[in-house]
Amino acid sequence: MSMKPSTLRIGRRYRPGRLDPAYDALVIGSGIGGLTTAALLSDLGWKVCVLEQHYTAGGYTHSYERNGYEWDVGVHYIGDVGAKTRTRKLFDYLTDDQLQWAPMDDEYDRFYVGDKVFNAVAGKSEFRDNLVAQFPAEEQAIDRYLELLAQVGGALSMFGMARVLKPWQKTVAGPYLKWKTPDFIYRNTYDVLSELTDDQDLIAVICGQWGDMGLPPRQSVFMVHAMIARHYLYGGYYPIGGSWKIADYIIPKIQAAGGEVFTYANVEEILVDDGRVKGVRMSDEHVIECPVVISSAGVDNTFGHLLPAEVVSATGYDRAIRNVRPSIGHLCLYIGLKGTAEELGLPKTNFWIYPHNDYDKAVADFRADPAAPFPVVYVSFPSAKDPEYLERHPGTATIEIVAPAPYEQFEQWKGTIWGKRGEDYESLKSDLSERLLEHLYDKLPELRGRIDYFELSTPLSTEWFSAYRHGELYGLDHTPERLQEDWLTPRTKIPGLWLTGQDILTCGVTGAMMAGLLTVTAMAGAKKIGPLMKRIYS
Ligand SMILES: Cc1cc2nc3c(=O)[nH]c(=O)nc-3n(C[C@H](O)[C@H](O)[C@H](O)COP(=O)(O)OP(=O)(O)OC[C@H]3O[C@@H](n4cnc5c(N)ncnc54)[C@H](O)[C@@H]3O)c2cc1C
């Protein structure tokens, strides 16, 4: 099997000589959280330097090419962009209206639950009627569920607002925000749903997208379940031209203000002097001085590795990070096929394949025994979703199969080099790939014999390329406890250090992008943020 290296790379290669002598802010990490923060600050006149350790910019929104195929790594579908919503307006603003979206099929998610098949269809009333058609006896429960989703919408704004308040403002506004926030949003998803219905299949369908946040219903927080359900209520969309286009369109905004997005730029340490941030030390030992550092590298990296340990313990973050835990890792089988999506009959529908309707038990069984069935297998058809894919890769198609994978199952190879981890690792990957392929052939038997190329990523690949040290899929786990940790905010106790990205709000491209907006809101203050909001949302 010949292996051509990926050529799809964006951002400018880091060299100390290419740095400007004085930046207004440094951003660690070029995921959507970091880029949103950098672009909005640039819009306010800041000169921002984004430092990305990977060979390309975009974090989980990056794409890569190999052997004539191209895959996204962390963007399979995005909701809420089919109309001029707040989400869409922010994407439009950041990308100068260049990013366009292609709708998926009306049936954007299909759930195979044991031997039963259910689905989610686009549109609030269509979604409702379709669910009622599948569960006619549960009409009341379904309507009550949709009411809860609506209530969570209001609560989410309160949640976001609470994240940007200064400590004294929190003291004043805290009781009001608490009063406006219904308690059920912090309960676990299963408990909330089981008060509406005892139909376990209905609960399974309502939670059919649990893989979008990485936790099954008895462990996840209802707020994030509801946020995701609301996000996709009007269907799924795919960025035209591929997910890498998101970063590609945002970067010029940062450059226009004199800033830059550097790749191969690994930050080794956040420098703190006399309690204040002073800049960063790169892994080549070069020091970049700057009084403002924004970390979009994740909470675990920031407090567990990038800050000096004595600073972390003096500020109490060493105790705080013990209350949160990394999410589970994942496998992704990247598949290339000769023939177009149309010729091969590939749908613009995601498949979610479950062994049965008790998702929590399936996860527990799998964690206890890796040979147990995968608790979920997710199949996505990216080339079918992107109307421009064939312009870049004529006559081909792609598929991605994702499944959970605890990091511990791969830990014995920690520290080995990507592509050179040894025969036993390759043999495990080969077994896992075959298991995943069987799920695909079970649903689309006509694809047997049509696959030209595949390669499997593991949690070690996530660690290698995305610098998540536990190979975590979604940053911090979305438990009820995590969502109530009030230190997970843009503002930190260390003057000059700010946080952004998925860990301070929720995972998802939109969650991390909104985190960027929150960070800039907290940094810029009311006077500057008002006009910026007007520009974005007018
Ligand atoms: C398999 C998978 C599928 C997904 N599917 C979807 C989907 O369909 N829809 C959706 O909305 N979301 C999806 N997500 C989630 C979404 O991609 C993420 O939640 C979001 O992109 C996270 O953005 P971020 O900016 O917070 O972090 P990231 O994109 O992870 O960016 C963090 C960046 O920091 C860099 N970094 C870390 N340490 C350092 C350092 N020391 N120095 C320099 N740089 C550093 C990393 O290299 C990385 O690029 C998916 C994620 C995965 C993994």
Coordinates of C-alpha atoms and ligand atoms in Angstrom, one line a residue:
M1 CA 0.0 0.0 0.0
S2 CA 1.7 3.2 -1.1
M3 CA 1.4 6.2 1.3
K4 CA 1.6 9.7 0.0
P5 CA 1.8 12.4 2.6
S6 CA -1.0 14.9 3.2
T7 CA -0.6 18.2 1.4
L8 CA -3.6 20.0 2.7
R9 CA -2.0 22.4 5.2
I10 CA -2.9 25.9 6.2
G11 CA -1.3 28.5 8.5
R12 CA 2.3 29.7 8.4
R13 CA 5.2 27.6 9.6
Y14 CA 6.6 28.9 12.8
R15 CA 10.1 30.3 13.0
P16 CA 11.3 32.6 15.7
G17 CA 12.5 35.0 13.0
R18 CA 8.9 35.3 11.6
L19 CA 7.4 36.6 14.8
D20 CA 6.4 40.2 15.2
P21 CA 8.4 41.9 18.0
A22 CA 5.2 42.8 19.9
Y23 CA 1.8 41.1 19.9
D24 CA -1.2 42.2 21.9
A25 CA -2.1 38.6 22.7
L26 CA -1.0 35.1 22.2
V27 CA -3.5 32.3 21.6
I28 CA -2.4 28.7 22.2
G29 CA -4.2 26.4 19.8
S30 CA -5.8 27.1 16.4
G31 CA -9.1 25.2 16.9
I32 CA -12.3 27.0 16.3
G33 CA -12.2 28.3 19.9
G34 CA -8.8 29.8 19.5
L35 CA -9.4 31.2 15.9
T36 CA -12.7 32.7 16.9
T37 CA -11.1 34.5 19.8
A38 CA -8.2 35.7 17.7
A39 CA -10.4 36.8 14.8
L40 CA -12.8 38.8 17.1
L41 CA -9.9 40.4 19.0
S42 CA -8.3 41.3 15.6
D43 CA -11.5 43.0 14.7
L44 CA -11.2 45.1 17.8
G45 CA -7.7 46.1 16.6
W46 CA -5.5 43.6 18.5
K47 CA -2.5 42.1 16.9
V48 CA -2.8 38.4 17.8
C49 CA -0.4 35.5 17.3
V50 CA -2.0 32.0 17.3
L51 CA 0.4 29.2 18.1
E52 CA -0.5 25.8 16.9
Q53 CA 1.6 22.7 17.5
H54 CA 0.1 20.7 14.6
Y55 CA 1.4 20.9 11.0
T56 CA -1.9 22.6 10.0
A57 CA -4.3 25.0 11.5
G58 CA -7.9 24.4 12.5
G59 CA -7.6 21.9 15.4
Y60 CA -10.5 19.4 15.1
T61 CA -11.8 21.3 12.1
H62 CA -8.7 20.4 10.0
S63 CA -8.9 18.0 7.1
Y64 CA -6.1 15.8 5.7
E65 CA -5.4 14.1 2.4
R66 CA -3.8 10.8 1.7
N67 CA -3.6 8.6 -1.4
G68 CA -6.0 10.9 -3.4
Y69 CA -8.6 11.1 -0.7
E70 CA -9.5 13.8 1.8
W71 CA -11.2 13.4 5.2
D72 CA -12.4 15.7 8.0
V73 CA -11.4 14.7 11.5
G74 CA -13.8 16.4 13.8
V75 CA -16.7 17.9 11.7
H76 CA -19.3 15.5 10.4
Y77 CA -22.3 17.8 10.6
I78 CA -23.2 21.2 12.1
G79 CA -26.7 22.3 12.9
D80 CA -28.5 25.7 13.2
V81 CA -26.9 27.2 10.0
G82 CA -29.7 26.7 7.5
A83 CA -31.2 30.1 8.4
K84 CA -29.8 33.4 9.7
T85 CA -29.6 32.1 13.3
R86 CA -27.1 33.5 15.8
T87 CA -24.8 30.5 15.0
R88 CA -25.0 31.2 11.3
K89 CA -24.4 35.0 11.7
L90 CA -21.2 34.3 13.7
F91 CA -19.9 31.9 11.1
D92 CA -20.7 34.4 8.4
Y93 CA -19.0 37.2 10.3
L94 CA -15.9 35.2 11.0
T95 CA -15.5 33.9 7.5
D96 CA -16.5 37.2 5.7
D97 CA -19.6 35.4 4.3
Q98 CA -17.3 33.0 2.4
L99 CA -18.2 29.8 4.2
Q100 CA -21.3 28.1 2.6
W101 CA -23.3 25.2 3.9
A102 CA -24.8 22.2 2.1
P103 CA -27.8 20.6 3.7
M104 CA -27.8 16.8 4.5
D105 CA -30.8 14.6 3.6
D106 CA -34.0 15.4 5.5
E107 CA -33.3 12.2 7.4
Y108 CA -30.0 13.4 8.7
D109 CA -29.5 10.8 11.5
R110 CA -30.6 7.2 11.3
F111 CA -30.5 5.1 14.5
Y112 CA -30.1 1.3 14.3
V113 CA -31.0 0.2 17.8
G114 CA -30.6 -3.6 18.0
D115 CA -32.8 -4.9 15.2
K116 CA -35.0 -1.8 15.1
V117 CA -34.5 1.3 12.9
F118 CA -35.5 4.8 13.9
N119 CA -34.5 8.2 12.6
A120 CA -34.4 12.0 13.1
V121 CA -35.7 14.3 10.4
A122 CA -35.1 18.0 9.9
G123 CA -37.5 20.6 11.1
K124 CA -39.1 21.0 14.5
S125 CA -42.7 20.0 13.5
E126 CA -41.3 17.3 11.1
F127 CA -39.1 16.0 13.9
R128 CA -42.1 15.9 16.3
D129 CA -44.5 14.3 13.9
N130 CA -41.9 11.7 12.8
L131 CA -41.3 10.8 16.4
V132 CA -45.0 10.6 17.2
A133 CA -45.4 8.3 14.1
Q134 CA -42.7 6.0 15.5
F135 CA -44.2 6.1 19.0
P136 CA -47.9 6.9 18.7
A137 CA -48.6 6.1 22.3
E138 CA -46.0 8.6 23.5
E139 CA -47.4 11.8 21.9
Q140 CA -47.7 13.6 25.3
A141 CA -44.2 12.6 26.4
I142 CA -42.8 13.8 23.1
D143 CA -44.5 17.2 23.3
R144 CA -43.4 17.6 26.9
Y145 CA -39.8 16.7 25.8
L146 CA -39.9 19.5 23.2
E147 CA -41.2 21.9 25.8
L148 CA -38.2 21.1 28.0
L149 CA -35.9 21.7 25.0
A150 CA -37.4 25.1 24.6
Q151 CA -36.9 25.9 28.3
V152 CA -33.3 24.9 28.0
G153 CA -32.9 27.5 25.2
G154 CA -33.5 30.3 27.6
A155 CA -31.4 28.7 30.4
L156 CA -28.4 28.5 28.0
S157 CA -28.3 32.3 27.6
M158 CA -28.2 32.6 31.4
F159 CA -25.5 30.0 31.6
G160 CA -23.4 31.8 29.0
M161 CA -23.9 35.2 30.7
A162 CA -22.8 33.7 34.1
R163 CA -19.6 32.6 32.5
V164 CA -18.5 36.1 31.5
L165 CA -19.3 37.9 34.7
K166 CA -16.6 39.3 37.0
P167 CA -16.5 37.8 40.5
W168 CA -18.3 40.8 42.0
Q169 CA -20.9 40.8 39.3
K170 CA -21.5 37.2 39.9
T171 CA -22.2 38.0 43.6
V172 CA -24.8 40.6 42.6
A173 CA -26.4 38.8 39.6
G174 CA -25.9 35.2 40.8
P175 CA -29.2 34.8 42.6
Y176 CA -31.2 36.2 39.6
L177 CA -29.4 33.9 37.2
K178 CA -30.0 30.9 39.5
W179 CA -33.6 31.8 39.8
K180 CA -33.9 32.0 35.9
T181 CA -32.1 28.6 35.5
P182 CA -34.3 25.6 36.1
D183 CA -32.7 22.9 38.2
F184 CA -33.5 20.1 35.8
I185 CA -30.8 21.3 33.3
Y186 CA -28.1 20.0 35.6
R187 CA -29.7 16.6 36.2
N188 CA -28.6 13.5 34.3
T189 CA -30.3 13.0 30.9
Y190 CA -31.8 9.6 31.7
D191 CA -33.5 10.8 35.0
V192 CA -35.1 13.7 33.2
L193 CA -36.4 11.6 30.3
S194 CA -37.6 8.7 32.4
E195 CA -40.0 11.1 34.2
L196 CA -41.6 11.7 30.8
T197 CA -41.8 8.2 29.6
D198 CA -40.9 4.6 30.4
D199 CA -40.6 3.6 26.8
Q200 CA -36.9 2.6 26.6
D201 CA -36.9 2.7 22.8
L202 CA -38.2 6.3 22.8
I203 CA -35.5 7.3 25.3
A204 CA -33.0 5.5 23.1
V205 CA -34.1 7.5 20.0
I206 CA -34.1 10.8 21.9
C207 CA -30.6 10.0 23.1
G208 CA -29.5 8.6 19.7
Q209 CA -27.0 11.4 19.3
W210 CA -25.2 10.8 22.6
G211 CA -22.1 10.1 20.7
D212 CA -22.0 13.9 19.8
M213 CA -20.9 14.6 23.4
G214 CA -19.4 11.2 24.4
L215 CA -21.5 10.2 27.4
P216 CA -24.5 7.9 27.5
P217 CA -27.8 9.2 29.1
R218 CA -27.3 8.0 32.7
Q219 CA -24.0 9.9 32.9
S220 CA -24.5 13.0 30.8
V221 CA -26.0 16.3 31.8
F222 CA -29.4 17.1 30.4
M223 CA -28.3 20.6 29.5
V224 CA -25.8 19.4 26.9
H225 CA -28.1 16.7 25.7
A226 CA -30.8 19.4 25.1
M227 CA -28.3 21.8 23.5
I228 CA -27.3 19.2 20.9
A229 CA -30.9 18.1 20.3
R230 CA -31.8 21.8 19.7
H231 CA -28.7 22.3 17.6
Y232 CA -29.8 19.6 15.0
L233 CA -33.5 20.2 15.2
Y234 CA -33.6 21.8 11.8
G235 CA -31.2 19.3 10.3
G236 CA -27.5 18.8 9.6
Y237 CA -25.3 20.8 7.3
Y238 CA -21.8 20.3 6.0
P239 CA -19.2 23.1 5.2
I240 CA -18.9 23.3 1.4
G241 CA -15.3 22.6 0.3
G242 CA -14.5 20.6 3.4
S243 CA -14.2 21.4 7.1
W244 CA -10.7 22.8 6.6
K245 CA -12.3 25.7 4.9
I246 CA -13.6 27.0 8.2
A247 CA -10.1 27.9 9.4
D248 CA -8.9 28.8 5.9
Y249 CA -11.6 31.6 5.7
I250 CA -11.0 32.9 9.3
I251 CA -7.2 33.2 9.2
P252 CA -7.1 36.3 6.8
K253 CA -9.1 38.2 9.4
I254 CA -6.3 37.7 11.9
Q255 CA -3.7 38.5 9.4
A256 CA -5.5 41.7 8.3
A257 CA -4.9 43.2 11.8
G258 CA -1.1 42.3 11.7
G259 CA -1.5 38.9 13.4
E260 CA -0.6 35.4 12.3
V261 CA -1.4 31.8 12.7
F262 CA 1.7 29.7 13.1
T263 CA 1.9 25.9 12.8
Y264 CA 4.6 23.6 14.1
A265 CA 4.5 26.1 17.0
N266 CA 4.4 24.0 20.2
V267 CA 4.1 25.9 23.4
E268 CA 6.0 24.2 26.2
E269 CA 5.2 26.5 29.1
I270 CA 3.0 29.5 30.0
L271 CA 5.4 31.9 31.7
V272 CA 4.3 33.5 35.0
D273 CA 6.3 36.1 36.9
D274 CA 5.2 37.6 40.2
G275 CA 1.7 36.0 39.7
R276 CA 1.2 37.6 36.2
V277 CA 1.4 36.1 32.8
K278 CA 4.5 37.2 30.9
G279 CA 4.4 35.1 27.7
V280 CA 5.2 31.6 26.6
R281 CA 8.2 29.4 26.1
M282 CA 8.2 27.4 22.9
S283 CA 9.5 23.8 22.7
D284 CA 12.5 25.2 20.8
E285 CA 13.2 27.3 24.0
H286 CA 12.4 30.5 22.3
V287 CA 10.5 32.9 24.6
I288 CA 7.6 35.0 23.2
E289 CA 6.9 37.8 25.7
C290 CA 3.3 39.0 25.9
P291 CA 1.1 40.1 28.9
V292 CA -1.9 38.4 27.5
V293 CA -2.1 34.6 26.8
I294 CA -5.3 32.9 25.9
S295 CA -5.3 29.1 26.1
S296 CA -7.5 27.2 23.8
A297 CA -5.4 24.0 24.4
G298 CA -7.9 22.5 26.9
V299 CA -8.1 22.7 30.6
D300 CA -6.1 19.6 31.2
N301 CA -3.2 20.9 29.1
T302 CA -3.4 24.4 30.5
F303 CA -3.4 23.5 34.2
G304 CA -1.9 20.1 34.1
H305 CA 1.1 20.8 31.9
L306 CA 1.6 24.3 30.5
L307 CA 1.5 26.3 33.7
P308 CA 4.2 26.0 36.4
A309 CA 3.0 23.5 39.1
E310 CA 3.6 26.1 41.9
V311 CA 1.3 28.6 40.1
V312 CA -1.4 26.0 39.7
S313 CA -1.3 25.0 43.4
A314 CA -1.1 28.6 44.6
T315 CA -4.3 29.4 42.7
G316 CA -6.1 26.3 43.7
Y317 CA -6.5 24.9 40.2
D318 CA -4.7 21.7 41.2
R319 CA -7.8 20.9 43.4
A320 CA -10.3 22.2 40.8
I321 CA -9.1 20.0 38.0
R322 CA -9.6 16.9 40.1
N323 CA -13.3 17.5 39.9
V324 CA -13.3 17.1 36.1
R325 CA -12.2 14.2 33.9
P326 CA -11.2 13.7 30.3
S327 CA -13.8 12.3 27.9
I328 CA -13.4 8.9 26.3
G329 CA -11.1 8.4 23.3
H330 CA -12.2 7.3 19.9
L331 CA -11.2 5.2 16.8
C332 CA -11.9 6.5 13.4
L333 CA -11.6 4.4 10.3
Y334 CA -10.9 6.7 7.3
I335 CA -12.0 4.9 4.1
G336 CA -11.5 5.7 0.4
L337 CA -13.5 4.2 -2.4
K338 CA -13.2 4.3 -6.2
G339 CA -16.4 5.6 -7.6
T340 CA -18.5 8.6 -6.6
A341 CA -20.9 8.8 -3.6
E342 CA -23.7 8.9 -6.2
E343 CA -22.5 5.8 -8.0
L344 CA -22.0 3.9 -4.8
G345 CA -25.4 5.1 -3.4
L346 CA -23.9 6.7 -0.3
P347 CA -26.4 8.8 1.6
K348 CA -26.2 12.2 3.2
T349 CA -27.4 10.5 6.4
N350 CA -25.3 9.6 9.5
F351 CA -25.7 6.1 10.8
W352 CA -25.7 5.4 14.5
I353 CA -25.4 1.7 15.2
Y354 CA -26.2 0.4 18.7
P355 CA -26.2 -3.2 20.0
H356 CA -29.4 -2.5 22.0
N357 CA -31.4 0.3 23.7
D358 CA -29.5 0.4 27.0
Y359 CA -26.6 2.7 26.0
D360 CA -25.1 2.9 29.5
K361 CA -24.9 -0.9 29.9
A362 CA -23.3 -1.1 26.5
V363 CA -20.7 1.4 27.5
A364 CA -20.0 -0.3 30.8
D365 CA -19.8 -3.8 29.1
F366 CA -17.3 -2.4 26.6
R367 CA -15.2 -0.7 29.2
A368 CA -15.0 -3.9 31.1
D369 CA -14.2 -6.0 28.1
P370 CA -12.8 -4.5 24.8
A371 CA -14.0 -7.6 23.0
A372 CA -17.6 -6.8 23.8
P373 CA -19.6 -5.1 21.0
F374 CA -18.9 -1.4 20.4
P375 CA -21.5 0.5 22.4
V376 CA -21.9 2.7 19.4
V377 CA -20.6 2.7 15.8
Y378 CA -21.1 6.0 13.9
V379 CA -20.8 6.0 10.1
S380 CA -20.5 9.3 8.1
F381 CA -20.3 9.8 4.4
P382 CA -18.4 13.1 4.0
S383 CA -17.8 13.1 0.2
A384 CA -21.6 12.7 -0.2
K385 CA -22.2 15.7 2.0
D386 CA -19.8 18.1 0.2
P387 CA -21.0 19.2 -3.2
E388 CA -17.5 20.3 -4.2
Y389 CA -15.7 17.1 -3.1
L390 CA -15.5 15.7 -6.6
E391 CA -13.8 18.9 -7.9
R392 CA -10.9 18.1 -5.6
H393 CA -11.0 14.3 -5.9
P394 CA -12.7 13.2 -9.0
G395 CA -14.2 9.7 -9.3
T396 CA -13.8 8.9 -5.5
A397 CA -15.8 8.8 -2.3
T398 CA -15.0 8.7 1.4
I399 CA -16.6 7.1 4.5
E400 CA -15.6 7.5 8.2
I401 CA -16.5 5.1 10.9
V402 CA -16.1 6.3 14.5
A403 CA -16.4 4.3 17.7
P404 CA -15.4 4.9 21.3
A405 CA -12.0 3.6 22.6
P406 CA -10.8 4.1 26.1
Y407 CA -7.3 5.5 26.2
E408 CA -6.1 2.9 28.7
Q409 CA -6.5 0.2 26.0
F410 CA -3.7 1.9 24.1
E411 CA -1.6 3.3 26.9
Q412 CA 1.1 0.6 26.6
W413 CA 2.2 2.3 23.3
K414 CA 2.3 5.8 24.8
G415 CA 5.4 7.6 23.8
T416 CA 6.0 5.6 20.6
I417 CA 6.2 7.5 17.3
W418 CA 3.2 7.8 15.0
G419 CA 3.5 5.3 12.1
K420 CA 6.2 3.3 14.0
R421 CA 4.4 1.8 17.0
G422 CA 5.3 -1.8 16.2
E423 CA 3.7 -4.9 14.9
D424 CA 1.4 -5.7 17.9
Y425 CA -0.1 -2.2 17.6
E426 CA -0.6 -2.6 13.9
S427 CA -2.2 -6.0 14.4
L428 CA -4.6 -4.6 17.0
K429 CA -5.5 -1.8 14.5
S430 CA -6.1 -4.4 11.8
D431 CA -8.5 -6.4 14.0
L432 CA -10.4 -3.2 15.1
S433 CA -10.6 -2.1 11.4
E434 CA -12.1 -5.4 10.4
R435 CA -14.7 -5.2 13.2
L436 CA -15.7 -1.7 12.1
L437 CA -15.9 -2.6 8.5
E438 CA -18.2 -5.5 9.3
H439 CA -20.7 -2.9 10.8
L440 CA -20.5 -1.0 7.5
Y441 CA -21.1 -4.1 5.3
D442 CA -24.0 -5.2 7.6
K443 CA -25.8 -2.0 6.6
L444 CA -24.4 -1.5 3.1
P445 CA -23.5 -5.0 1.8
E446 CA -22.9 -3.7 -1.7
L447 CA -19.7 -2.0 -0.5
R448 CA -17.9 -5.2 0.2
G449 CA -15.0 -5.4 -2.2
R450 CA -15.4 -1.7 -3.2
I451 CA -13.0 -0.3 -0.6
D452 CA -9.7 1.0 -2.1
Y453 CA -7.9 2.3 1.0
F454 CA -8.4 2.6 4.8
E455 CA -6.5 3.7 7.8
L456 CA -7.4 3.7 11.5
S457 CA -6.8 6.4 14.0
T458 CA -6.7 5.6 17.8
P459 CA -6.6 7.7 20.9
L460 CA -2.8 7.8 20.4
S461 CA -3.4 9.5 17.1
T462 CA -5.6 12.1 18.8
E463 CA -2.7 12.6 21.3
W464 CA -0.1 12.9 18.6
F465 CA -1.9 15.3 16.3
S466 CA -4.3 17.2 18.6
A467 CA -2.2 17.2 21.8
Y468 CA -5.0 15.7 24.0
R469 CA -2.9 13.8 26.5
H470 CA -5.6 11.2 27.2
G471 CA -6.6 11.0 23.6
E472 CA -9.9 12.5 24.6
L473 CA -12.6 13.0 22.0
Y474 CA -14.4 16.0 23.4
G475 CA -12.1 17.6 26.0
L476 CA -13.7 17.3 29.5
D477 CA -16.5 14.9 30.1
H478 CA -20.0 16.5 30.0
T479 CA -21.2 15.3 33.4
P480 CA -23.6 17.3 35.6
E481 CA -20.7 18.1 37.9
R482 CA -18.6 19.6 35.1
L483 CA -21.3 21.9 33.9
Q484 CA -21.6 23.3 37.5
E485 CA -17.8 24.0 37.9
D486 CA -17.9 27.8 38.0
W487 CA -14.2 28.2 37.4
L488 CA -14.5 26.9 33.8
T489 CA -14.8 30.4 32.5
P490 CA -12.8 32.7 30.2
R491 CA -11.4 34.6 33.2
T492 CA -8.8 32.9 35.3
K493 CA -7.3 33.7 38.7
I494 CA -3.9 34.4 37.0
P495 CA -3.9 37.9 35.6
G496 CA -3.2 37.9 31.9
L497 CA -4.3 34.3 31.4
W498 CA -7.6 33.6 29.7
L499 CA -9.3 30.4 28.6
T500 CA -11.4 29.6 25.6
G501 CA -12.6 26.5 23.5
Q502 CA -14.8 23.6 24.2
D503 CA -13.8 23.1 27.9
I504 CA -15.3 26.4 29.0
L505 CA -18.7 25.9 27.4
T506 CA -19.4 22.6 25.6
C507 CA -17.9 20.5 22.8
G508 CA -19.0 20.9 19.2
V509 CA -17.8 23.3 16.7
T510 CA -20.5 25.7 17.6
G511 CA -19.9 25.2 21.4
A512 CA -16.2 26.0 21.0
M513 CA -16.9 28.9 18.6
M514 CA -19.4 30.4 21.1
A515 CA -16.7 30.0 23.8
G516 CA -14.5 32.2 21.7
L517 CA -17.2 34.8 21.6
L518 CA -17.6 34.6 25.4
T519 CA -13.8 35.0 25.9
V520 CA -13.7 38.1 23.8
T521 CA -16.8 39.4 25.6
A522 CA -15.1 38.9 29.0
M523 CA -11.8 40.5 27.7
A524 CA -13.1 43.4 25.8
G525 CA -15.6 44.8 28.3
A526 CA -19.1 46.2 27.6
K527 CA -18.1 49.4 25.7
K528 CA -16.2 47.5 23.0
I529 CA -18.3 44.4 22.9
G530 CA -21.6 46.2 22.2
P531 CA -20.5 47.6 18.7
L532 CA -18.9 44.2 17.9
M533 CA -22.1 42.4 18.7
K534 CA -24.0 44.8 16.5
R535 CA -21.7 44.1 13.6
I536 CA -22.1 40.4 14.0
Y537 CA -25.8 40.2 14.7
S538 CA -27.3 43.1 12.8
Ligands
LIG1 C1 -14.2 12.4 15.8 C2 -14.8 13.8 16.2 C3 -16.0 14.1 15.5 C4 -16.7 15.3 15.8 N1 -17.8 15.6 15.1 C5 -18.3 16.8 15.3 C6 -19.4 17.2 14.5 O1 -19.9 16.5 13.6 N2 -20.0 18.4 14.7 C7 -19.5 19.3 15.7 O2 -20.0 20.4 15.8 N3 -18.5 18.9 16.4 C8 -17.9 17.7 16.3 N4 -16.8 17.4 17.0 C9 -16.4 18.2 18.1 C10 -15.6 19.5 17.7 O3 -14.8 19.2 16.6 C11 -14.8 20.0 18.8 O4 -15.6 20.1 20.0 C12 -14.3 21.5 18.5 O5 -13.8 21.5 17.2 C13 -13.2 21.8 19.6 O6 -12.7 23.0 19.3 P1 -11.6 23.7 20.2 O7 -11.1 24.9 19.6 O8 -12.1 23.8 21.6 O9 -10.4 22.6 20.3 P2 -9.5 21.9 19.2 O10 -10.1 22.0 17.9 O11 -9.1 20.6 19.7 O12 -8.2 22.9 19.2 C14 -7.2 22.9 20.2 C15 -5.9 23.0 19.6 O13 -4.9 23.3 20.5 C16 -3.7 22.8 20.0 N5 -2.7 22.7 21.1 C17 -2.8 21.9 22.2 N6 -1.7 22.0 23.0 C18 -0.9 22.9 22.3 C19 0.4 23.5 22.7 N7 1.0 23.1 23.8 N8 0.9 24.3 21.8 C20 0.3 24.7 20.6 N9 -0.9 24.2 20.3 C21 -1.5 23.3 21.2 C22 -4.1 21.4 19.4 O14 -3.2 21.0 18.5 C23 -5.4 21.8 18.8 O15 -5.3 22.2 17.4 C24 -16.1 16.2 16.7 C25 -14.9 15.9 17.4 C26 -14.3 14.7 17.1 C27 -12.9 14.4 17.7

